[in-house]
XYZ file of C-alpha atoms in Angstrom:
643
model
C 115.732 132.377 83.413
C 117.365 129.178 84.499
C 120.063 128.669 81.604
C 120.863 132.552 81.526
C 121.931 132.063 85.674
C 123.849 128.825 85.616
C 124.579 127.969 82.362
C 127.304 129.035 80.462
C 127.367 130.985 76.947
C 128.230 128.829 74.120
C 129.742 130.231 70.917
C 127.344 130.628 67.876
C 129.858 128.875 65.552
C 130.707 125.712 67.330
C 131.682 122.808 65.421
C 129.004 119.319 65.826
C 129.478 115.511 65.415
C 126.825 113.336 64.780
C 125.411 112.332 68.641
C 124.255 108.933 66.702
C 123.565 106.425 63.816
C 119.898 106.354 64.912
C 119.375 110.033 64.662
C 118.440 112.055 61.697
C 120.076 114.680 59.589
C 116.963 116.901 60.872
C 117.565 115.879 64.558
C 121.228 116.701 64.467
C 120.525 120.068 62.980
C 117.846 120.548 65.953
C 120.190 118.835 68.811
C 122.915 121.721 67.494
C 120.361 124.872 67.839
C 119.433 123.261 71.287
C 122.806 122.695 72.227
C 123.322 126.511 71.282
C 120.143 127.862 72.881
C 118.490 128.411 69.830
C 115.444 127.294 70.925
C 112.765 128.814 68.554
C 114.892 127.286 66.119
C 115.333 123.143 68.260
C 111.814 123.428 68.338
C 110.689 124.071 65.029
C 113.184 120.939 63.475
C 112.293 118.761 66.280
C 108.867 119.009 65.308
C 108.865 118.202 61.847
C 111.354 115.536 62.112
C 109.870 112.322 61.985
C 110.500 109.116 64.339
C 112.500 111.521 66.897
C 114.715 110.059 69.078
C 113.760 109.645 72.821
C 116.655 112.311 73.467
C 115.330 113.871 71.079
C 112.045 114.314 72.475
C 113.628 115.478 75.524
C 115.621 118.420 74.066
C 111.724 119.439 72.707
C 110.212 119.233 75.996
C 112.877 121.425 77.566
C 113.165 123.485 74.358
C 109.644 124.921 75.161
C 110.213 124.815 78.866
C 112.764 127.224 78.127
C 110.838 130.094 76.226
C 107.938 129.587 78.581
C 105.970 127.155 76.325
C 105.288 124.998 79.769
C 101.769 123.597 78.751
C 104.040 122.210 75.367
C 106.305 120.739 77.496
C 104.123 118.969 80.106
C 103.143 117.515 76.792
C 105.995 116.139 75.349
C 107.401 114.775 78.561
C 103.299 113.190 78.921
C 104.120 111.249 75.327
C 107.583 110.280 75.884
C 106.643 108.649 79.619
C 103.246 106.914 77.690
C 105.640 105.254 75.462
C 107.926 104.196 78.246
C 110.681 103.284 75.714
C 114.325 104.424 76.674
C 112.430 106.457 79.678
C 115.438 107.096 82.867
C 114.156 108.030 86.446
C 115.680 111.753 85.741
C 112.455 111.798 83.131
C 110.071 111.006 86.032
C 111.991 114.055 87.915
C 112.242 116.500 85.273
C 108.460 115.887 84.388
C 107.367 115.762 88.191
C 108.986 119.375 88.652
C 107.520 120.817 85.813
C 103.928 119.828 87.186
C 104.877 121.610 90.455
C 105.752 124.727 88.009
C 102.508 124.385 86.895
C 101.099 123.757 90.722
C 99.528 120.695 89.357
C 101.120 119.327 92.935
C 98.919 115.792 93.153
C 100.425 114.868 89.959
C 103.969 115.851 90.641
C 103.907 113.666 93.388
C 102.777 110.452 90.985
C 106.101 110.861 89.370
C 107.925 112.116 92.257
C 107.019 108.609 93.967
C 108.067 106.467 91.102
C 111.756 108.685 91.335
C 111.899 107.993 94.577
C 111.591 104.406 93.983
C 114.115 104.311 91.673
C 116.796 106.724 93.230
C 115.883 106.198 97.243
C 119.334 107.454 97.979
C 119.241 110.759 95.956
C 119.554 113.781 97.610
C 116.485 115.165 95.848
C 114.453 111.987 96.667
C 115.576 112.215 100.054
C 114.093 115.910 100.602
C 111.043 115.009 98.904
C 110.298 112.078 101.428
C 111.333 114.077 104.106
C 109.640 117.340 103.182
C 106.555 116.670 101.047
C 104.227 115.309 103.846
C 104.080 118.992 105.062
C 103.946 120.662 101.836
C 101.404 122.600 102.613
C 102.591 124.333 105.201
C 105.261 126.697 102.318
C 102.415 127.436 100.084
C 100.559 129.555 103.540
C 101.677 133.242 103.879
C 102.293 133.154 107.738
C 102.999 137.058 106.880
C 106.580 137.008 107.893
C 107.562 139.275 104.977
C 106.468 141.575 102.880
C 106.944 141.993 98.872
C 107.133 145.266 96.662
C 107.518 145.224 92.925
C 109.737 147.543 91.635
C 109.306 150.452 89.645
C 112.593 149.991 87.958
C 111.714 146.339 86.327
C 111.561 146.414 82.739
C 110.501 143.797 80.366
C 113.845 142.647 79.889
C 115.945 140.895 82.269
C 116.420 142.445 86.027
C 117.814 140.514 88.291
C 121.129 139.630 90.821
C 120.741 142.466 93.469
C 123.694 143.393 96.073
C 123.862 146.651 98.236
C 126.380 148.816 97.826
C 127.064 151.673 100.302
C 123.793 153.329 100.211
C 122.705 152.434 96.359
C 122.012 149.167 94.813
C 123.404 147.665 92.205
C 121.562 144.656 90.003
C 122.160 143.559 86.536
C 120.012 143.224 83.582
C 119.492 142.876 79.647
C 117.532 146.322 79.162
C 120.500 147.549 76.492
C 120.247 150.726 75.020
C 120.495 150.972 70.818
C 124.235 150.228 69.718
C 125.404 150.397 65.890
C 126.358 146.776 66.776
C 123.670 144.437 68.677
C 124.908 141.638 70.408
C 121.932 139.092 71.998
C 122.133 135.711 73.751
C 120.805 133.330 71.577
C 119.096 131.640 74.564
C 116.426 134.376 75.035
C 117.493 136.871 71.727
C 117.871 139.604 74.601
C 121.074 141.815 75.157
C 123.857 140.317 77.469
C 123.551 141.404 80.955
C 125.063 144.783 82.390
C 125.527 145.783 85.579
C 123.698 148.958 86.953
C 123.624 150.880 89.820
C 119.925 152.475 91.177
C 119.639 154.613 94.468
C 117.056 153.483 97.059
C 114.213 156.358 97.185
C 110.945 155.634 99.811
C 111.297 151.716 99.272
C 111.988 152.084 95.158
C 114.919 151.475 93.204
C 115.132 154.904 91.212
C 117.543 156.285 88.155
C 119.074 153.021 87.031
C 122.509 154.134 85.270
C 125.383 151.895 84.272
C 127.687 150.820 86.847
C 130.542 151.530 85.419
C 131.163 150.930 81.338
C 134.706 149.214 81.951
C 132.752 146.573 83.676
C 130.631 145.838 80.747
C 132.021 143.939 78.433
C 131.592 141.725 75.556
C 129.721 138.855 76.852
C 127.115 138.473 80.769
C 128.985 140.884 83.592
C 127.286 140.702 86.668
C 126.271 139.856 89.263
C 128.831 141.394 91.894
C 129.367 141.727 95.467
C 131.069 144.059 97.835
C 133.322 144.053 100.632
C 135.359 146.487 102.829
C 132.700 149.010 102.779
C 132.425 149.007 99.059
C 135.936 149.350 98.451
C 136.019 145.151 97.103
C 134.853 143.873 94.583
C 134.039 140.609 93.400
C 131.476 139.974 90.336
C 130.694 137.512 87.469
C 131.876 137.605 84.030
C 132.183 135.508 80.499
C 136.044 134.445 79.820
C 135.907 135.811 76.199
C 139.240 135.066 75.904
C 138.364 131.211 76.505
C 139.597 129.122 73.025
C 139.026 125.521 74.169
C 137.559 123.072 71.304
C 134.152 122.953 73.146
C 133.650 126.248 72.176
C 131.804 126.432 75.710
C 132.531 130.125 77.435
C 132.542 129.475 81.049
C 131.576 132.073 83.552
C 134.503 133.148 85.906
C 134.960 135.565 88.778
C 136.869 138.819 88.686
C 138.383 140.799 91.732
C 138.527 144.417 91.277
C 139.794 147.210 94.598
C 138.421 151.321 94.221
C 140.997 153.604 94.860
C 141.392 157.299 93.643
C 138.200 157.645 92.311
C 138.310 154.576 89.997
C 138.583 150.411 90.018
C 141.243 148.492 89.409
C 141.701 146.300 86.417
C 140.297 143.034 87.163
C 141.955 140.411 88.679
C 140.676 136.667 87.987
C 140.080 134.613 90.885
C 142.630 131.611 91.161
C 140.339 128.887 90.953
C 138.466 130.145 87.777
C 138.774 127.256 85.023
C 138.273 127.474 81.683
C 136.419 123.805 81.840
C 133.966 124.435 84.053
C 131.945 127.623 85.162
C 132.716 129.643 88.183
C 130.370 132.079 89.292
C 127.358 134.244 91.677
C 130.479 135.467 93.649
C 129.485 136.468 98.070
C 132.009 137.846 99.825
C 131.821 138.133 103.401
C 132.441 141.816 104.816
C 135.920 141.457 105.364
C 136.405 140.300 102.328
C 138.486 137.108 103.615
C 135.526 134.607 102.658
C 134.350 134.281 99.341
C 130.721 132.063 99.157
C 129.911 131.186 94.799
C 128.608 128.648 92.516
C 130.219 126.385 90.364
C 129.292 123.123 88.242
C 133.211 122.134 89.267
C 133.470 118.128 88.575
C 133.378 116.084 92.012
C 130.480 117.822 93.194
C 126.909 116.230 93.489
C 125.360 117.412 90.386
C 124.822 119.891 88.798
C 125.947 123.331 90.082
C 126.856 123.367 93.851
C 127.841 125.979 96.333
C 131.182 126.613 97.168
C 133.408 128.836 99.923
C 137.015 129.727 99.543
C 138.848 131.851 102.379
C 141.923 134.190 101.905
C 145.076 133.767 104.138
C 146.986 136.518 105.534
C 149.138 136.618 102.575
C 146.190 137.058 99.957
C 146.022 133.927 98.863
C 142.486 131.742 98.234
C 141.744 128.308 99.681
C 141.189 125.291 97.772
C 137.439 125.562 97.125
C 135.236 123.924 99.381
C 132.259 122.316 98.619
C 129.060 122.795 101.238
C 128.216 119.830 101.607
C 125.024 117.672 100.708
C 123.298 119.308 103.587
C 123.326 122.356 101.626
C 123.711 120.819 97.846
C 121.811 118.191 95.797
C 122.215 116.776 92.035
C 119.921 119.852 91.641
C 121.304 123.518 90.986
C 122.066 125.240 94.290
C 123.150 128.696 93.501
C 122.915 132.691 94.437
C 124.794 132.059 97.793
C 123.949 134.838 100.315
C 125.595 134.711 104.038
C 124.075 137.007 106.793
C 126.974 137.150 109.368
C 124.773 138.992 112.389
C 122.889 135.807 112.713
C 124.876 133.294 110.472
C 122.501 132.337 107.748
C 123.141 130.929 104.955
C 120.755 132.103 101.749
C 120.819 130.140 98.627
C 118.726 129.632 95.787
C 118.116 125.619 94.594
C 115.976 123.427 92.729
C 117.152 120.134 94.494
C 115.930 120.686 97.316
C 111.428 120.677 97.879
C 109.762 123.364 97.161
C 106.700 125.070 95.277
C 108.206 124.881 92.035
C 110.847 126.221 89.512
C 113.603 127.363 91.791
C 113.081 128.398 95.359
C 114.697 130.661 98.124
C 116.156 128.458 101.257
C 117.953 129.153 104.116
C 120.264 127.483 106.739
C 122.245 128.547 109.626
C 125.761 127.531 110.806
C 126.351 125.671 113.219
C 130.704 125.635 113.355
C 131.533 123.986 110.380
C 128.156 122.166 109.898
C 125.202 123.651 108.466
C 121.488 123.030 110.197
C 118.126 122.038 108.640
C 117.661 123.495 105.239
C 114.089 125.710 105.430
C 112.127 126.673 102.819
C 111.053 130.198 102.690
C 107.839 129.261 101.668
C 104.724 132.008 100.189
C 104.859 134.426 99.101
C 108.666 134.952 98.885
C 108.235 131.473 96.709
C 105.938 130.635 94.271
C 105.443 127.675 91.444
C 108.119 130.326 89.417
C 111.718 130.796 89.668
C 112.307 132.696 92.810
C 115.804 133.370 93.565
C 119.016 135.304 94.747
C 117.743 136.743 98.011
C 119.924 139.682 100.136
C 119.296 141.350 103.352
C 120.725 144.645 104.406
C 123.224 145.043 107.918
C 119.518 145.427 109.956
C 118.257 142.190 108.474
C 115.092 143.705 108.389
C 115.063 144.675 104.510
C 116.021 143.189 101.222
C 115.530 142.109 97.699
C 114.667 138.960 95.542
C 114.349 138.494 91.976
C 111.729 136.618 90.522
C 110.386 135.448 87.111
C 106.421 135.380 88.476
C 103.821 136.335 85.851
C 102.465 139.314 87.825
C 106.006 140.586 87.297
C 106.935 143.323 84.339
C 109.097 141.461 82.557
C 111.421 138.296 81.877
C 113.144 138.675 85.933
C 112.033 141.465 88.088
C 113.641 142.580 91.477
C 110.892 142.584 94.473
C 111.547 144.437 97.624
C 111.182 142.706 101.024
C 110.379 143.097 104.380
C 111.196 141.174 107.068
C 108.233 141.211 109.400
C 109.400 138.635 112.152
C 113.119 138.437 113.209
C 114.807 134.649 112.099
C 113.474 132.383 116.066
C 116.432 131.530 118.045
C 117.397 127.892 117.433
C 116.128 125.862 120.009
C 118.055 123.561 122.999
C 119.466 120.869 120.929
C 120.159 117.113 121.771
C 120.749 114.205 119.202
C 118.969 110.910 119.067
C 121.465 108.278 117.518
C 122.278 104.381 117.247
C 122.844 101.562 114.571
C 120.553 99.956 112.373
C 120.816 96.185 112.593
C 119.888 92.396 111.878
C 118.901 90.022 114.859
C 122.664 89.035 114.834
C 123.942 92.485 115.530
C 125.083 93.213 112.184
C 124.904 96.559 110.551
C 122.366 96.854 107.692
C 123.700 99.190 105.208
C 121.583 101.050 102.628
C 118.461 101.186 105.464
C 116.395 104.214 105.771
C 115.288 105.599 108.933
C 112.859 107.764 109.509
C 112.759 110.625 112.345
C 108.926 111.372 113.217
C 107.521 113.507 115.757
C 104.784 113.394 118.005
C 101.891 114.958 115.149
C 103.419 111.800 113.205
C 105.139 114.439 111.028
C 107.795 113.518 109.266
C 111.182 115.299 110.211
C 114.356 113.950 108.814
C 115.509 110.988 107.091
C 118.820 108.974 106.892
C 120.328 106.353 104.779
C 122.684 104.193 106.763
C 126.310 103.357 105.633
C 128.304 99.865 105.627
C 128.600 101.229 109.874
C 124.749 101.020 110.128
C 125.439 104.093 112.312
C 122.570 106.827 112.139
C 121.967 110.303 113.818
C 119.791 113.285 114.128
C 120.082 116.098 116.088
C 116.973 117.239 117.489
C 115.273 119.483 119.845
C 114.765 119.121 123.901
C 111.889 118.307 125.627
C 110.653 116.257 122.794
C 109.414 112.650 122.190
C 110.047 110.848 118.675
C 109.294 107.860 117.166
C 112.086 106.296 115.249
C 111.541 103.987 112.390
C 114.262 101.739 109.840
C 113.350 99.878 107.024
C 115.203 98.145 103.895
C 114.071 95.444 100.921
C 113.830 91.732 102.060
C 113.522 93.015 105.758
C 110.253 94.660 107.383
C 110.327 97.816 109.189
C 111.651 98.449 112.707
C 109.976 101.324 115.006
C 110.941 102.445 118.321
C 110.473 105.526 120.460
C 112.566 108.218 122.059
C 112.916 110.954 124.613
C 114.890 113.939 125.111
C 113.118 115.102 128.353
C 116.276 113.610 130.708
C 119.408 115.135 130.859
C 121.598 113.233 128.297
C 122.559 114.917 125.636
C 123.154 112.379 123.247
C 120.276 109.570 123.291
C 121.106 105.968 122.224
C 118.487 104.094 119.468
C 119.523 100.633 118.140
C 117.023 99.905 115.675
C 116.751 95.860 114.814
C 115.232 94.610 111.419
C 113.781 91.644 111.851
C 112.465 88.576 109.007
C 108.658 88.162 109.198
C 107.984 84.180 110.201
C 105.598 82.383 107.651
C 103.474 80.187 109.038
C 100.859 77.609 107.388
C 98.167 76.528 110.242
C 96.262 72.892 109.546
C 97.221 72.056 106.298
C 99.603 69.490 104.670
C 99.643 71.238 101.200
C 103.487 71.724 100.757
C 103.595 74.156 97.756
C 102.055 76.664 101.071
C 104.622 76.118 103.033
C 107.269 76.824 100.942
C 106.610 80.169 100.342
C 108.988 83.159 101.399
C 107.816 85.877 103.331
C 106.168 88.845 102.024
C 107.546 92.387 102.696
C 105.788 96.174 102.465
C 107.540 99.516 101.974
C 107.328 101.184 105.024
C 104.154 102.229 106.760
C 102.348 101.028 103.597
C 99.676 97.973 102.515
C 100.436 98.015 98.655
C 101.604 94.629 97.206
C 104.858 94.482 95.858
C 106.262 92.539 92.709
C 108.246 90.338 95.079
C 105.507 89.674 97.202
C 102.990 89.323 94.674
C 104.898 86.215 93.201
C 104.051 84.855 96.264
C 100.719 85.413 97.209
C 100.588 83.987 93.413
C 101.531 80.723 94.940
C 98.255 80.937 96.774
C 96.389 81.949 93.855
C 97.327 78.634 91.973
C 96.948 76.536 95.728
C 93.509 78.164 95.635
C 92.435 77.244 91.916
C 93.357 74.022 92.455
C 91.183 72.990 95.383
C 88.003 75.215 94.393
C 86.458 74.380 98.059
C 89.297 75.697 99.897
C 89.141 78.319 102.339
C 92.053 80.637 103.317
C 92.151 83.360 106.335
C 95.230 85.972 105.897
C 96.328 86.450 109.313
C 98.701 89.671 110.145
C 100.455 89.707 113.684
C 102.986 92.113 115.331
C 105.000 92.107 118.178
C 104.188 94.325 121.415
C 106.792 96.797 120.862
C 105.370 100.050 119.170
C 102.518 101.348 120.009
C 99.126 99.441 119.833
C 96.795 101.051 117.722
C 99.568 101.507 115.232
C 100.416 97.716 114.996
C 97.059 96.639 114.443
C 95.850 99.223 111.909
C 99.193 98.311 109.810
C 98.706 94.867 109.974
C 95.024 94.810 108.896
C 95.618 96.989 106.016
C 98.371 94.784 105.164
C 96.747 91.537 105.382
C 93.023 92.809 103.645
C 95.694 94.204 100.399
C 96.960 90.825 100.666
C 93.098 89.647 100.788
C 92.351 91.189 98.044
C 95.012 90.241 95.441
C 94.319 87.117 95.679
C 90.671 87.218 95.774
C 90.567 89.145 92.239
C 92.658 85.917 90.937
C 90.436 83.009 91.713
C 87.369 81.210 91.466
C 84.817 82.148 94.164
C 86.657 84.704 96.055
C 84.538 84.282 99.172
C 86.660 81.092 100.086
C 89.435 83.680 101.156
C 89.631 86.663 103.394
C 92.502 88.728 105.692
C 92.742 90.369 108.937
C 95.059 92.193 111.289
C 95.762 91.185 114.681
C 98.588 93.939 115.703
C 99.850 92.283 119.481
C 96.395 90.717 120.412
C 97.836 87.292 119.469
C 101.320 86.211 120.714
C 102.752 83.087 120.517
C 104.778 83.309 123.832
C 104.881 85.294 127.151
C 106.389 88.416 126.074
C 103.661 91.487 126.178
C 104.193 95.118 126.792
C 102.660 96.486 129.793
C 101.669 100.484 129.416
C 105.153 102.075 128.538
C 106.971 98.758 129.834
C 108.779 97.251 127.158
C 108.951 93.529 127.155
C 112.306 91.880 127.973
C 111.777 88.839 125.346
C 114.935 88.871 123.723
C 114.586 89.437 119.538
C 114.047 85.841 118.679
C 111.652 85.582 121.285
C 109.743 88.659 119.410
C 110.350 87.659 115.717
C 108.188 84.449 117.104
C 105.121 86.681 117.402
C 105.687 89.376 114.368
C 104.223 86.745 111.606
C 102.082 86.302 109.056
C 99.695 83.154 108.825
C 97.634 81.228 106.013
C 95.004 80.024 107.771
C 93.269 77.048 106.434
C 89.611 77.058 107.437
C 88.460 74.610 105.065
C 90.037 72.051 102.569
């Protein structure tokens, strides 16, 4: 359902240039039907056309992604990474979310990881790090809601609910028999209508058209009221659209009832014919207006939008939400409950079960708070989408392409079971990220982790260095930074005082190398060897120089070499010496795979139990030693037992 709720409609008898020299006659016949929806059609030349193209194995995965065929497309995506030939890190995503589709959630994260690696600063990445250690917490039904299937589903299209007075109204592609059929070519169903159902002992009963002037040509729908049902805003094709792209954008239409009829339709001021405005929510008083749009200058694909109307009618400049709220992901379906100030939306940016998935956040003045998945059974590894709640908040619908559905999109029923927990006492932990000479680090990453080691939020520092989170009272946290070519920092923090703001500097500091009774130079010259945080892999970077060791080593086969990991005192104990022992026994054992008797060599982990100088923690104390005193003791040391 994904193309027929953000994409827009693209005219059957658009006019194609070759995309390249490289690509076949075949392929550019194929890349046209996929560029029109035709999938069926994409599909069936992609697959007999021979030495495809590595776009061109793209367009097939998604082709069959697109009717359904996922098994196909976890396929194709499987031989295009295998050949690793023109492969971009938006592969590794695209194929990492369609293994969630298909809850095959261990793999997803194999690709997610090598995404995140490559884009540490997307918006997607970042909710994945932040989010995916407690995955497992959305896929439990903590019975918070309820879900109904409706009786009114077909097995077309139904989908997009909004209430209006005491009926609903939702739109779908379950067309009657005309003289002259019209179908998307996406799915070869009718366009959408909008219809209008009354709300009978929790069903939607006695669907009927919402009003035939609405339904036009092309998509209408969805819509959303205001003023008691008097406003309306709703979606529509601009068939009237005669750009060369031959690309029919979606745009939003205002309509007013008055004597027993609507208005004719009045566009919306900020509807473009080159890009797509629509998935209109206006607020009750009809002064804010909350929609999607794939508008350039946002941060990828479609984003969430609100516009507000001045006392003389007339509609802000569109603003965007922000990247709280959006990611290069679709974020769409906007939904804003006013009573408590929550913010609905549908993405699949942001980390979830799969497909797209429901998410809320609530306002907080012109910011927006944490964004929350819904979590089971409201999501599942299918699209699950365009959530609304009546004035009680304790009722309302979602649509929803599961397989134990009727149809294409069906429309569940919910109820809310537990009422949205007040947000809790709120204090913010912030500070700078820095070198041992007081200089901001840009590009570092801290990490906000609570007591159950949990992972909470994550930040990516600026050219300021300057971080912040806003957390809860009463807590503790542990803070940690980290960045290429430096090793991590970690520090702790309280809210149980009265400040309101606490103060963090976190300080990266270079790991010392040192080379203990020997006089072999090529040692001693190596650089130091750095670890992604909180991890004991071995890096490309530093295995070129444990390699050093490795040819040291091969050289003088009666040598014997102890890999020594220290830390400082700061952080806790236990923490610094499990870290460092993993990270010295990895180092261990790369080398000791790549020479000749690989007893001679072996690593341990010290953590604090091993400082060079008088500058220990005692119980909660933290030493005074000033940074370079510290740096002295957090080291790593070839030991040479024997020559």
């Amino acid at each position: 359902m994904k193309k027929i709720l953000i994409a827009s409609m693209v005219i059957l008898v658009a006019v194609f240039t070759a995309i390249g020299q490289e690509k076949s006659n075949k392929e550019e016949r194929a890349d046209k039907h996929f560029f029109t929806y035709n999938f069926e059609k994409a599909i069936d030349l992609y697959r007999h056309t021979k030495d495809l193209t590595v776009s061109g194995q793209r367009n097939l995965a998604n082709s069959y992604q697109n009717i359904g065929e996922n098994e196909k497309a976890r396929a194709t995506y499987a031989k295009l990474l295998e050949a690793n030939v023109g492969v971009e890190a938006e592969d590794h995503y695209d194929y990492a979310m369609l293994l969630r589709s298909n809850a095959q959630y261990i793999e997803s994260e194999k690709w997610m990881d090598k995404f995140v690696a490559a884009r540490p600063t997307d918006l997607r990445a970042m909710s994945y790090v932040k989010n995916n250690p407690n995955a497992n917490s959305i896929l439990v039904d903590k019975k918070e809601y309820k879900l109904n299937e409706q009786s009114i589903n077909t097995p077309a299209q139904d989908f997009g609910t909004t209430y209006y007075q005491d009926k609903v109204i939702f739109v779908s592609s379950n067309a009657k028999p005309k003289m002259i059929k019209r179908k998307y070519n996406y799915n070869g169903l009718p366009y959408l209508n909008m219809y209008t159902a009354e709300i009978e002992d929790g069903q939607l009963e006695n669907a009927k058209f919402f009003d035939k002037s609405f339904n036009a040509k092309y998509h209408d729908g969805p819509a959303t009221f205001s003023n008691g049902g008097t406003k309306m805003a709703f979606t529509t094709n601009n068939a009237k659209d005669k750009t060369k792209d031959k690309v029919v954008e979606l745009q939003v239409f205002f309509s007013s009832f008055s004597n027993d009829e609507w208005s004719e339709p009045v566009p919306f001021i900020h509807n473009s014919p080159a890009y797509s405005v629509g998935q209109p929510h206006l607020s009750e008083d009809g002064n804010t207006l909350y929609f999607t749009s794939d508008a350039p200058g946002g941060f990828g694909g479609k984003d969430l939008y609100s516009s507000t109307k001045s006392a003389n009618n007339e509609w802000s400049k569109p603003m965007n939400l922000g990247d709280v709220i959006n990611t290069e992901g679709d974020e769409m379906f906007p939904f804003f409950e006013e009573t408590e100030k929550v913010l609905y939306f549908t993405s699949s940016g942001h980390f979830g079960l799969g497909g797209l998935d429901l998410f809320s956040s609530t306002q907080k003045g012109t910011s927006w708070g944490t964004v929350i998945n819904a979590g089971a059974p409201m999501n599942t590894n299918s699209d699950d989408f365009a959530l609304i709640k009546n004035t009680t908040a304790k009722n309302g619908y979602i649509s929803s392409n599961r397989p134990t559905g009727s149809g294409s999109d069906d429309i569940y029923a919910v109820d809310f079971l537990k009422k949205t927990p007040e947000t809790p006492v709120q204090k913010r932990i912030e500070g700078i990220v820095m070198d041992l000479n007081q200089k901001p680090v840009e590009g570092a990453f801290v990490n906000l982790i609570a007591e159950d080691e949990s992972l909470i939020a994550s930040f990516i520092v600026k050219k300021d260095g300057a971080y912040g989170f806003d957390v809860e009272n009463d807590k503790n946290y542990k803070l940690t930074a980290d960045k290429e070519t430096f090793i991590p920092a970690l520090e702790f923090a309280s809210t149980t005082g009265s400040d309101t703001i606490v103060r963090v500097n976190l300080i990266l500091l270079e790991e010392t190398i040192i080379v203990v009774n020997t006089d072999l130079a090529p040692i001693a010259k190596m650089n130091n060897i750095y670890f992604d945080y909180d991890k004991s892999e071995i890096r490309p970077d530093a295995a070129k120089e444990l390699d050093k060791i490795v040819v040291i080593m091969n050289k003088y086969p009666t040598m014997h070499v102890e890999i020594a990991s220290h830390a400082d005192c700061r952080g806790d104990a236990s923490y610094n010496l499990d870290l460092s022992d993993r990270r010295a026994k990895s180092s261990n054992e790369y080398v000791k795979a790549r020479i000749t008797n690989p007893e001679r060599i072996s690593g341990k982990g010290y953590g604090e139990t091993r400082l060079l100088n008088d500058c220990p923690c005692k119980g909660d104390e933290v030493s005074t030693c000033s940074p370079e005193q510290q740096q002295k003791n957090r080291r790593t040391e070839f030991i040479v037992l024997k020559k």
